[in-house]
mmCIF file with all atom_site columns, C-alpha atoms in Angstrom:
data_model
loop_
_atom_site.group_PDB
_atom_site.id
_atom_site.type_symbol
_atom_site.label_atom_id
_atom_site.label_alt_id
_atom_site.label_comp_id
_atom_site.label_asym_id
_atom_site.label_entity_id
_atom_site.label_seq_id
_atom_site.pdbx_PDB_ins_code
_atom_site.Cartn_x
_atom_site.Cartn_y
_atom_site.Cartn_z
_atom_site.occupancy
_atom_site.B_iso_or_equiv
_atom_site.pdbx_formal_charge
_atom_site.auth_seq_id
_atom_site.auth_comp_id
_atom_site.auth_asym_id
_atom_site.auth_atom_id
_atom_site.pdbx_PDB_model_num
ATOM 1   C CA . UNK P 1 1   ? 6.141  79.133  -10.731 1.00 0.00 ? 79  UNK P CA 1
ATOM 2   C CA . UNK P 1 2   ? 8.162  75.957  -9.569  1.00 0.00 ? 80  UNK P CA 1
ATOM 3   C CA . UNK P 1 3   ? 6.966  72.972  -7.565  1.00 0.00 ? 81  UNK P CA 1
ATOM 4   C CA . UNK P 1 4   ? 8.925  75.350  -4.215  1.00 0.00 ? 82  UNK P CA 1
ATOM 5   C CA . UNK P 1 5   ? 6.396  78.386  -5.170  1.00 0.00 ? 83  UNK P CA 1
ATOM 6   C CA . UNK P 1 6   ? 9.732  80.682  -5.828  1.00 0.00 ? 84  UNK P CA 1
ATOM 7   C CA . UNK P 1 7   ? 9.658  82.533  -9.475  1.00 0.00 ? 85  UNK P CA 1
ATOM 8   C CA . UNK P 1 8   ? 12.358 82.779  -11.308 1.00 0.00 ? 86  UNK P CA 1
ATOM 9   C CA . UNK P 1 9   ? 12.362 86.187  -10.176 1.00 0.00 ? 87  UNK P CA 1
ATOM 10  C CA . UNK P 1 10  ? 12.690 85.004  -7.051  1.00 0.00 ? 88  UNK P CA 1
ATOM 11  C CA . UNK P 1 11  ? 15.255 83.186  -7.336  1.00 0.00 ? 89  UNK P CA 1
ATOM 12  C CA . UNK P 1 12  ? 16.717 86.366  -9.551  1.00 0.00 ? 90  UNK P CA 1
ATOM 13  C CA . UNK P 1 13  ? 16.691 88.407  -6.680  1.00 0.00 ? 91  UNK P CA 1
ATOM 14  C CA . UNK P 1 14  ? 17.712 85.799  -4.055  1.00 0.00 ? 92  UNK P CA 1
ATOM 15  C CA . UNK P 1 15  ? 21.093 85.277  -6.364  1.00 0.00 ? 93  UNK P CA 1
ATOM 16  C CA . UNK P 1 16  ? 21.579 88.844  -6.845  1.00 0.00 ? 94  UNK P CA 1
ATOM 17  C CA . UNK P 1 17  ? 21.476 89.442  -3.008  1.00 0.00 ? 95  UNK P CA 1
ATOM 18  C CA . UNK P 1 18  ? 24.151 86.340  -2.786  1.00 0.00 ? 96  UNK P CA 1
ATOM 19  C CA . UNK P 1 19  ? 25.820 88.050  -5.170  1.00 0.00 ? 97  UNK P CA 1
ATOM 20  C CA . UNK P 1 20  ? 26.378 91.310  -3.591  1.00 0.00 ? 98  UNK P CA 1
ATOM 21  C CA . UNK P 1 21  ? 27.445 89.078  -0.254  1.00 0.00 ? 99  UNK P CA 1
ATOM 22  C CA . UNK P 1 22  ? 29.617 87.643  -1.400  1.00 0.00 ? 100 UNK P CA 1
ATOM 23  C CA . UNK P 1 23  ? 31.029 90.432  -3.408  1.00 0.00 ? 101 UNK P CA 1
ATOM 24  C CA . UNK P 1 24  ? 31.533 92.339  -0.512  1.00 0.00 ? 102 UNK P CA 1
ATOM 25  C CA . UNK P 1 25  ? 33.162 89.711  1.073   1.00 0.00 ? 103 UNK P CA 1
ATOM 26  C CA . UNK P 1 26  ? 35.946 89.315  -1.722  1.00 0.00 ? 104 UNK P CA 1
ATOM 27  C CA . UNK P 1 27  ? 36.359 93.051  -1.766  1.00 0.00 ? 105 UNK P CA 1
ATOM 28  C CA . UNK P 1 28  ? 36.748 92.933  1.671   1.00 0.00 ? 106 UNK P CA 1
ATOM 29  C CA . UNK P 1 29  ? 39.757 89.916  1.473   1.00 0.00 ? 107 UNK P CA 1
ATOM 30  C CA . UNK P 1 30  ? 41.032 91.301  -1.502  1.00 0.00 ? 108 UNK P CA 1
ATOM 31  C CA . UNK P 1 31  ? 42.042 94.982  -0.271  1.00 0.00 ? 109 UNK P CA 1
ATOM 32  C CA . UNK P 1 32  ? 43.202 93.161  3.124   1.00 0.00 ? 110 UNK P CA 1
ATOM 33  C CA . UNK P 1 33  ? 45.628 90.874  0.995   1.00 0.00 ? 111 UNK P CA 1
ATOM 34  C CA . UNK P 1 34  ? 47.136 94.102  -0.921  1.00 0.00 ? 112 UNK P CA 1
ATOM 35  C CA . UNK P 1 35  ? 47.482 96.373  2.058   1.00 0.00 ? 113 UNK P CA 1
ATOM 36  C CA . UNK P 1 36  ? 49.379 93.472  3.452   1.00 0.00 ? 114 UNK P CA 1
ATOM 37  C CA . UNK P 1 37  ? 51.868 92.766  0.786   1.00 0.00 ? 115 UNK P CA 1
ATOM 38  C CA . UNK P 1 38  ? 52.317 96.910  0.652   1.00 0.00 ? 116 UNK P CA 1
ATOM 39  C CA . UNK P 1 39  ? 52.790 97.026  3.788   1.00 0.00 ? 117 UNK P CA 1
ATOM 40  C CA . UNK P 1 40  ? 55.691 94.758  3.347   1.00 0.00 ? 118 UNK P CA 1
ATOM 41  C CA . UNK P 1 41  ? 57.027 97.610  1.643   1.00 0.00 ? 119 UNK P CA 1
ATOM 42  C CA . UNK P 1 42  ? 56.423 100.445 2.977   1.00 0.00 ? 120 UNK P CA 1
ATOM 43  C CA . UNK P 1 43  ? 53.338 101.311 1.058   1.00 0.00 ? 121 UNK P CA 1
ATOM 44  C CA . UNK P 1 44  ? 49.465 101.486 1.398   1.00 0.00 ? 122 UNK P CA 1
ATOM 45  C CA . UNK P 1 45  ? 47.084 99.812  -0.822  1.00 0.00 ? 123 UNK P CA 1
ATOM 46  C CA . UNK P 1 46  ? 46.366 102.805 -3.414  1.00 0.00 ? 124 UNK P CA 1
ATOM 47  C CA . UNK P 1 47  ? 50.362 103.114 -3.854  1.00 0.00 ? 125 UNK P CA 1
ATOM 48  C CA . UNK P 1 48  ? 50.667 99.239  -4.711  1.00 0.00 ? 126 UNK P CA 1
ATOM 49  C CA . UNK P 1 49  ? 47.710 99.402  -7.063  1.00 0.00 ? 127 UNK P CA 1
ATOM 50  C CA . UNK P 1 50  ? 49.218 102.127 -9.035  1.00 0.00 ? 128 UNK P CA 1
ATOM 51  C CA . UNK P 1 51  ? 52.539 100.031 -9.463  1.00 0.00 ? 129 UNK P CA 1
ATOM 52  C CA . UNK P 1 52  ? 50.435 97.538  -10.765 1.00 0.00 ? 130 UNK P CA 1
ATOM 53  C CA . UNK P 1 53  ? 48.501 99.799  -12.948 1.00 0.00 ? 131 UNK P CA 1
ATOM 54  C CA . UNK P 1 54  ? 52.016 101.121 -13.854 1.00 0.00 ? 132 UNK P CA 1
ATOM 55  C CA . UNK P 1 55  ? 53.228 97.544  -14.630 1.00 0.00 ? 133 UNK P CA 1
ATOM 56  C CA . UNK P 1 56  ? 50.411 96.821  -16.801 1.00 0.00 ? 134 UNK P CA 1
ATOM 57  C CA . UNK P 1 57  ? 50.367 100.152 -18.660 1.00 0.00 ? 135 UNK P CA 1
ATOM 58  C CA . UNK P 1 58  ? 53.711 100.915 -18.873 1.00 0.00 ? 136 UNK P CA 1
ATOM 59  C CA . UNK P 1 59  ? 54.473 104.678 -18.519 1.00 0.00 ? 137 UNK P CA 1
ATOM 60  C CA . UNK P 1 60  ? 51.603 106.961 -17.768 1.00 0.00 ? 138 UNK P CA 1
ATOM 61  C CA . UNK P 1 61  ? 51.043 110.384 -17.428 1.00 0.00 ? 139 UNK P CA 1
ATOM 62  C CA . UNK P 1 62  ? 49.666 111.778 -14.398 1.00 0.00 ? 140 UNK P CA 1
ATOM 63  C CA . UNK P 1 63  ? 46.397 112.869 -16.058 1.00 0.00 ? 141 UNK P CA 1
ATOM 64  C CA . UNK P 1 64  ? 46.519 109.069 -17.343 1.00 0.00 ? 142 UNK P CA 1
ATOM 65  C CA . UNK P 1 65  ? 46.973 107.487 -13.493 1.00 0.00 ? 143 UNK P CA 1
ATOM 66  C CA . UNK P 1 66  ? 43.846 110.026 -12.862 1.00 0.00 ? 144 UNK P CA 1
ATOM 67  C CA . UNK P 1 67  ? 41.434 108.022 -15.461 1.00 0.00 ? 145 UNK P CA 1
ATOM 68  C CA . UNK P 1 68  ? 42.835 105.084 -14.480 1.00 0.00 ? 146 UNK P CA 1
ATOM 69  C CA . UNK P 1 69  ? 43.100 105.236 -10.926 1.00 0.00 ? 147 UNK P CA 1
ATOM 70  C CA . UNK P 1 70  ? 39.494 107.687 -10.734 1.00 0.00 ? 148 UNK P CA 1
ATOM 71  C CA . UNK P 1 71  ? 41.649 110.256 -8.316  1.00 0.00 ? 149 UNK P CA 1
ATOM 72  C CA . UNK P 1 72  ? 41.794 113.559 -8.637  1.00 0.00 ? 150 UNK P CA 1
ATOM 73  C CA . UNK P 1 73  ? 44.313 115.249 -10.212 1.00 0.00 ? 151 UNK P CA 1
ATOM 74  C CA . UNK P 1 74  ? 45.991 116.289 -6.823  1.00 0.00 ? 152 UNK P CA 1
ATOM 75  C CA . UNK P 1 75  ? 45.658 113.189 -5.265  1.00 0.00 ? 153 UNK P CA 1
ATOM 76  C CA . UNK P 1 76  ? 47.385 111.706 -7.880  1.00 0.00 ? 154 UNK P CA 1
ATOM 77  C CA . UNK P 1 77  ? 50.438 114.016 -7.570  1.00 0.00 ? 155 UNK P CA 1
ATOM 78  C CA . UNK P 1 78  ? 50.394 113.469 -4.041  1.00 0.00 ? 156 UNK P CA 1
ATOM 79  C CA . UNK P 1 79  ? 50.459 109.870 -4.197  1.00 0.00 ? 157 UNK P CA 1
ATOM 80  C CA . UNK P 1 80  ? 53.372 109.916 -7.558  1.00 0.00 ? 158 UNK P CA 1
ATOM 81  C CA . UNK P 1 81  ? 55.235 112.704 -5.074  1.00 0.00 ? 159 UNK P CA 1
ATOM 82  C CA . UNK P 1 82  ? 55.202 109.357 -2.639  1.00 0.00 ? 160 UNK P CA 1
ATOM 83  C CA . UNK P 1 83  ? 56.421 106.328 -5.295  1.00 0.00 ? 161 UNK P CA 1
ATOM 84  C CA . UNK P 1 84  ? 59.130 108.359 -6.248  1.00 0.00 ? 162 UNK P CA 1
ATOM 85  C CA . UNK P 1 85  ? 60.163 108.766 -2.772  1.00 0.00 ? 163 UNK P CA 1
ATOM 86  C CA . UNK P 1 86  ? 59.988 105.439 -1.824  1.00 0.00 ? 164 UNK P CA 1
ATOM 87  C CA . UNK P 1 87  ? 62.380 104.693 -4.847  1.00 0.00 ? 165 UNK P CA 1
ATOM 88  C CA . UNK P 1 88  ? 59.209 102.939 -6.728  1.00 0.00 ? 166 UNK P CA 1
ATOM 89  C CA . UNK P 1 89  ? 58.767 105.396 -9.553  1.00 0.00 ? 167 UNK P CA 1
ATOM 90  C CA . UNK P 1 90  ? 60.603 107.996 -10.999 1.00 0.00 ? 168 UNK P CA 1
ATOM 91  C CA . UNK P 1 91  ? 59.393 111.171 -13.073 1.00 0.00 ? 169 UNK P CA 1
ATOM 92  C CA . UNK P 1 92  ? 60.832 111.536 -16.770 1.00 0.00 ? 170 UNK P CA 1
ATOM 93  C CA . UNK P 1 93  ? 60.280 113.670 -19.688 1.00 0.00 ? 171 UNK P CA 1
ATOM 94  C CA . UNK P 1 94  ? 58.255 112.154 -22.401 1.00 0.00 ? 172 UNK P CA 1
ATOM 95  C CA . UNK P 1 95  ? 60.080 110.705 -25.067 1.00 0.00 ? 173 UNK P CA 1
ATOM 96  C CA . UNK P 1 96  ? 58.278 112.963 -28.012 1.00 0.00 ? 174 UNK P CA 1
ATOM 97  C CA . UNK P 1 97  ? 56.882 116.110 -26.185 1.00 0.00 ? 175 UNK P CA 1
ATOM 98  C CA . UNK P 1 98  ? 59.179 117.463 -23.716 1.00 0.00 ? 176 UNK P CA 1
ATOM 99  C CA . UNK P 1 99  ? 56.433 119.486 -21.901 1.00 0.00 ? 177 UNK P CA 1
ATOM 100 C CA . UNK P 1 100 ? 54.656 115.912 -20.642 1.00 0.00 ? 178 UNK P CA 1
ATOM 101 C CA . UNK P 1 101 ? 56.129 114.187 -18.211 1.00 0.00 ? 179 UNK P CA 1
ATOM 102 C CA . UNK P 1 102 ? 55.434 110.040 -17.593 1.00 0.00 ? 180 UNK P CA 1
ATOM 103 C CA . UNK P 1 103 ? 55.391 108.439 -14.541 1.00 0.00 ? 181 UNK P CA 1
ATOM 104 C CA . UNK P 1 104 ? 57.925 105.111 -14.748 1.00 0.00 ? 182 UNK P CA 1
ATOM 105 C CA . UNK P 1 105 ? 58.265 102.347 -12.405 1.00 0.00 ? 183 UNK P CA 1
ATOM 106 C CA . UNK P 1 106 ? 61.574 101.525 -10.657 1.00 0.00 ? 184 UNK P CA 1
ATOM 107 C CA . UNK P 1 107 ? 62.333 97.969  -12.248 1.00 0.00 ? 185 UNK P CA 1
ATOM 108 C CA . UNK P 1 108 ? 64.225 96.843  -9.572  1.00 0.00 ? 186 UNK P CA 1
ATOM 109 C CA . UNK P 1 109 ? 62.627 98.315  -6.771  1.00 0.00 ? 187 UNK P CA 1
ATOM 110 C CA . UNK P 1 110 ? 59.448 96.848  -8.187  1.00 0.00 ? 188 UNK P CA 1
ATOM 111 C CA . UNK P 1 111 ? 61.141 93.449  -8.489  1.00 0.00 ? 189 UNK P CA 1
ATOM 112 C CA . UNK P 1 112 ? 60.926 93.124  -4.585  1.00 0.00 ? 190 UNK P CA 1
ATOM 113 C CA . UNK P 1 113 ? 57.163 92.928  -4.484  1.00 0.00 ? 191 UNK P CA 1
ATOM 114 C CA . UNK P 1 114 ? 56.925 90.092  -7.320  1.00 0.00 ? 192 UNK P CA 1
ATOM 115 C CA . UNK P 1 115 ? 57.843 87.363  -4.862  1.00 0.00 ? 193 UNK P CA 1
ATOM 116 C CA . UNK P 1 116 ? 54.603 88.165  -2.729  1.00 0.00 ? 194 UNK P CA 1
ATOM 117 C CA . UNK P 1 117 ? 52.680 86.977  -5.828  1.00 0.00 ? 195 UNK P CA 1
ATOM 118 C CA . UNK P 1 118 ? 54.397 83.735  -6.927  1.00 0.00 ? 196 UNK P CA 1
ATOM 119 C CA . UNK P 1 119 ? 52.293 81.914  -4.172  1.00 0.00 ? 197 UNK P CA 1
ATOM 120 C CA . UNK P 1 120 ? 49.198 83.955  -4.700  1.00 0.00 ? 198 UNK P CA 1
ATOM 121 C CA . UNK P 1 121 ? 49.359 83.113  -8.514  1.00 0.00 ? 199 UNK P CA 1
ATOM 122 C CA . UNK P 1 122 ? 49.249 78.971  -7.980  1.00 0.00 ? 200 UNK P CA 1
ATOM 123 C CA . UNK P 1 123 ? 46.473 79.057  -5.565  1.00 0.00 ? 201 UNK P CA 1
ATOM 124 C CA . UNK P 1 124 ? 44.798 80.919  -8.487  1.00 0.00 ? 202 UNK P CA 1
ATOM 125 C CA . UNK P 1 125 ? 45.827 78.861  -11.080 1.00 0.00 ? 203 UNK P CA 1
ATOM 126 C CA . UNK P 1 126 ? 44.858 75.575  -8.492  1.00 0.00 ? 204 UNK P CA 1
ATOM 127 C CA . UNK P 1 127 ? 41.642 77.020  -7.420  1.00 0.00 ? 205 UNK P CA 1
ATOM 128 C CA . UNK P 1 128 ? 40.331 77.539  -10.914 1.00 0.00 ? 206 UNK P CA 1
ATOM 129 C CA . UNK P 1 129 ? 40.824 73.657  -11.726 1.00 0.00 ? 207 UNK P CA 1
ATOM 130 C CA . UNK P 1 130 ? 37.410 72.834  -10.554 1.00 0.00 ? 208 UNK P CA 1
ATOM 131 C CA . UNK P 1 131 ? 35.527 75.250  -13.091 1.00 0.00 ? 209 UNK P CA 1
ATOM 132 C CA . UNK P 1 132 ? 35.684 74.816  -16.927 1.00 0.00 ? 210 UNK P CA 1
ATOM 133 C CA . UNK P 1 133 ? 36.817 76.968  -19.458 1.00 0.00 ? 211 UNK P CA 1
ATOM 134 C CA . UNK P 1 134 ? 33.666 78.542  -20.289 1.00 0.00 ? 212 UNK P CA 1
ATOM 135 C CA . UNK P 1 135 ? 32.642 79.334  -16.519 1.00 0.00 ? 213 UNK P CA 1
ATOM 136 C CA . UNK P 1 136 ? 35.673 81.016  -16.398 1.00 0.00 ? 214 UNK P CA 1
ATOM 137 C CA . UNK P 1 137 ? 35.200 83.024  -19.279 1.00 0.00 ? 215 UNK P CA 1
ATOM 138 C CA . UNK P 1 138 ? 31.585 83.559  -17.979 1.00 0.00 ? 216 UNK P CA 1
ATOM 139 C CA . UNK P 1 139 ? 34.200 85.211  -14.856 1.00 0.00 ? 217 UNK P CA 1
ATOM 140 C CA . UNK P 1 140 ? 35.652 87.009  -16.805 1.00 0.00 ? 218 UNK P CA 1
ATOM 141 C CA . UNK P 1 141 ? 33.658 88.542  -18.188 1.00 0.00 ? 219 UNK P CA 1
ATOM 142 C CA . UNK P 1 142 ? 31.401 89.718  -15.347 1.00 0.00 ? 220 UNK P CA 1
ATOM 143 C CA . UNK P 1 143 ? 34.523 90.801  -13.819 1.00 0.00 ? 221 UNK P CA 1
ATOM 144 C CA . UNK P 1 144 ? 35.162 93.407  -16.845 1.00 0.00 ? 222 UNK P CA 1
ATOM 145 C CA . UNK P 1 145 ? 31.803 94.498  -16.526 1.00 0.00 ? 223 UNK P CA 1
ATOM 146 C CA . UNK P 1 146 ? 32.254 95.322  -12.314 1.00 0.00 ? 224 UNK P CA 1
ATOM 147 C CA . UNK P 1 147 ? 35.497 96.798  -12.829 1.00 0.00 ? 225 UNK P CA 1
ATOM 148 C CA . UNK P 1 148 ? 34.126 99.036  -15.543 1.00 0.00 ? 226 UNK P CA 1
ATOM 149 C CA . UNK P 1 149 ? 31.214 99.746  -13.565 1.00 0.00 ? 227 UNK P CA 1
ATOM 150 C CA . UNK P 1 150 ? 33.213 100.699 -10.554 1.00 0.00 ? 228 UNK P CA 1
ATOM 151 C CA . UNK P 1 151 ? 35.957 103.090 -12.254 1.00 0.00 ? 229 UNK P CA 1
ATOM 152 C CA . UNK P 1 152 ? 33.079 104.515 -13.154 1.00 0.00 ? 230 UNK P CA 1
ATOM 153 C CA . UNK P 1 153 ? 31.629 105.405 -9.595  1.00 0.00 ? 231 UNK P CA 1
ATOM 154 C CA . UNK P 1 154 ? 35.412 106.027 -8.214  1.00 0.00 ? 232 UNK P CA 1
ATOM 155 C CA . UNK P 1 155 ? 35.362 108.779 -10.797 1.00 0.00 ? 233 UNK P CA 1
ATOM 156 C CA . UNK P 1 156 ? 31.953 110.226 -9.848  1.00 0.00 ? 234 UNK P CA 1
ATOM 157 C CA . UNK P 1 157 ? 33.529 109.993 -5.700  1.00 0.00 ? 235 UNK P CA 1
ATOM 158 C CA . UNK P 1 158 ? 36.577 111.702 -7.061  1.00 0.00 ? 236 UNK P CA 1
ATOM 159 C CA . UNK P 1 159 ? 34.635 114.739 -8.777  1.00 0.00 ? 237 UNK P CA 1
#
C-alpha cells in the first residue's frame, strides 16, 4: 500500500472508471462530429461510416459491409439501396464471378466530403505533438483492441 493508503488496485480501478468516462465522452463527440459532416451531405452517420469503410477497403460485397459494419444482412441492403441513391455508391458486377456483386464508391461524389477532414486532420496531427512516439503507439494500440472489441458486440446487437 502507498504512503495515500490506495493499492495499486485502487488506483487500477479508479483509472479504469476514468477510463470508461472519458471514453464515453469521446464516443459521444466523435459520432456528433460525423453526423455533422453527413449531414452536410445529405447522409446520417452509419451512411458516412460505410463510405469510409468503403474508402479504406475498396470494393466490398454486401456480406463484406455486414462483417465490417456488424449489420444485418438487410440493414445493409437497406442502407447500400440509400448510397446509391444519393449518387455515393454504385452496384457492379464483380470483376471474376459475375453472380457477386461489389459495392463501389462514387469517386467524385465522395470527393465532396474530403474537405470536411482537411481541418480535422491538422488538429490531429497538432494535438498529438505533446505525446511521444511510443505513447502514441501505446494509443494505438489500445485503440485496435476497443475497436475489435466493439465489432465484436455490434455483431452480437445485430444477431
Amino acid at each position: 500500500m502507498s504512503r495515500s493508503g490506495a493499492t495499486s488496485g485502487d488506483r487500477r480501478a479508479e483509472t479504469l472508471q476514468r477510463l470508461m468516462e472519458v471514453g464515453r465522452v469521446h464516443s459521444g463527440v466523435t459520432v456528433m462530429f460525423h453526423s455533422a459532416i453527413a449531414a452536410k451531405q445529405g447522409l446520417n452517420a452509419t451512411e458516412e461510416k460505410t463510405l469510409d469503410l468503403l474508402e479504406r477497403h475498396g470494393p466490398l460485397t454486401a456480406k463484406e459491409l455486414a462483417q465490417l459494419t456488424g449489420l444485418a444482412p438487410a440493414s445493409v441492403t437497406g442502407l447500400v439501396d440509400r448510397l446509391e441513391a444519393k449518387g455515393f455508391a454504385r452496384r457492379v458486377k464483380h470483376p471474376t464471378d459475375k453472380r457477386r456483386v461489389l459495392v463501389e464508391l462514387n469517386r467524385e461524389k465522395i470527393g465532396e466530403l474530403a474537405v470536411f477532414f482537411e481541418d480535422w486532420a491538422r488538429d490531429i496531427v497538432a494535438a498529438c505533438e505533446e505525446f511521444g512516439t511510443e505513447e502514441l503507439e501505446t494509443v494505438v494500440r489500445f485503440l485496435t483492441v476497443m475497436s475489435e472489441a466493439q465489432r465484436k458486440a455490434a455483431a452480437r446487437l445485430s444477431s
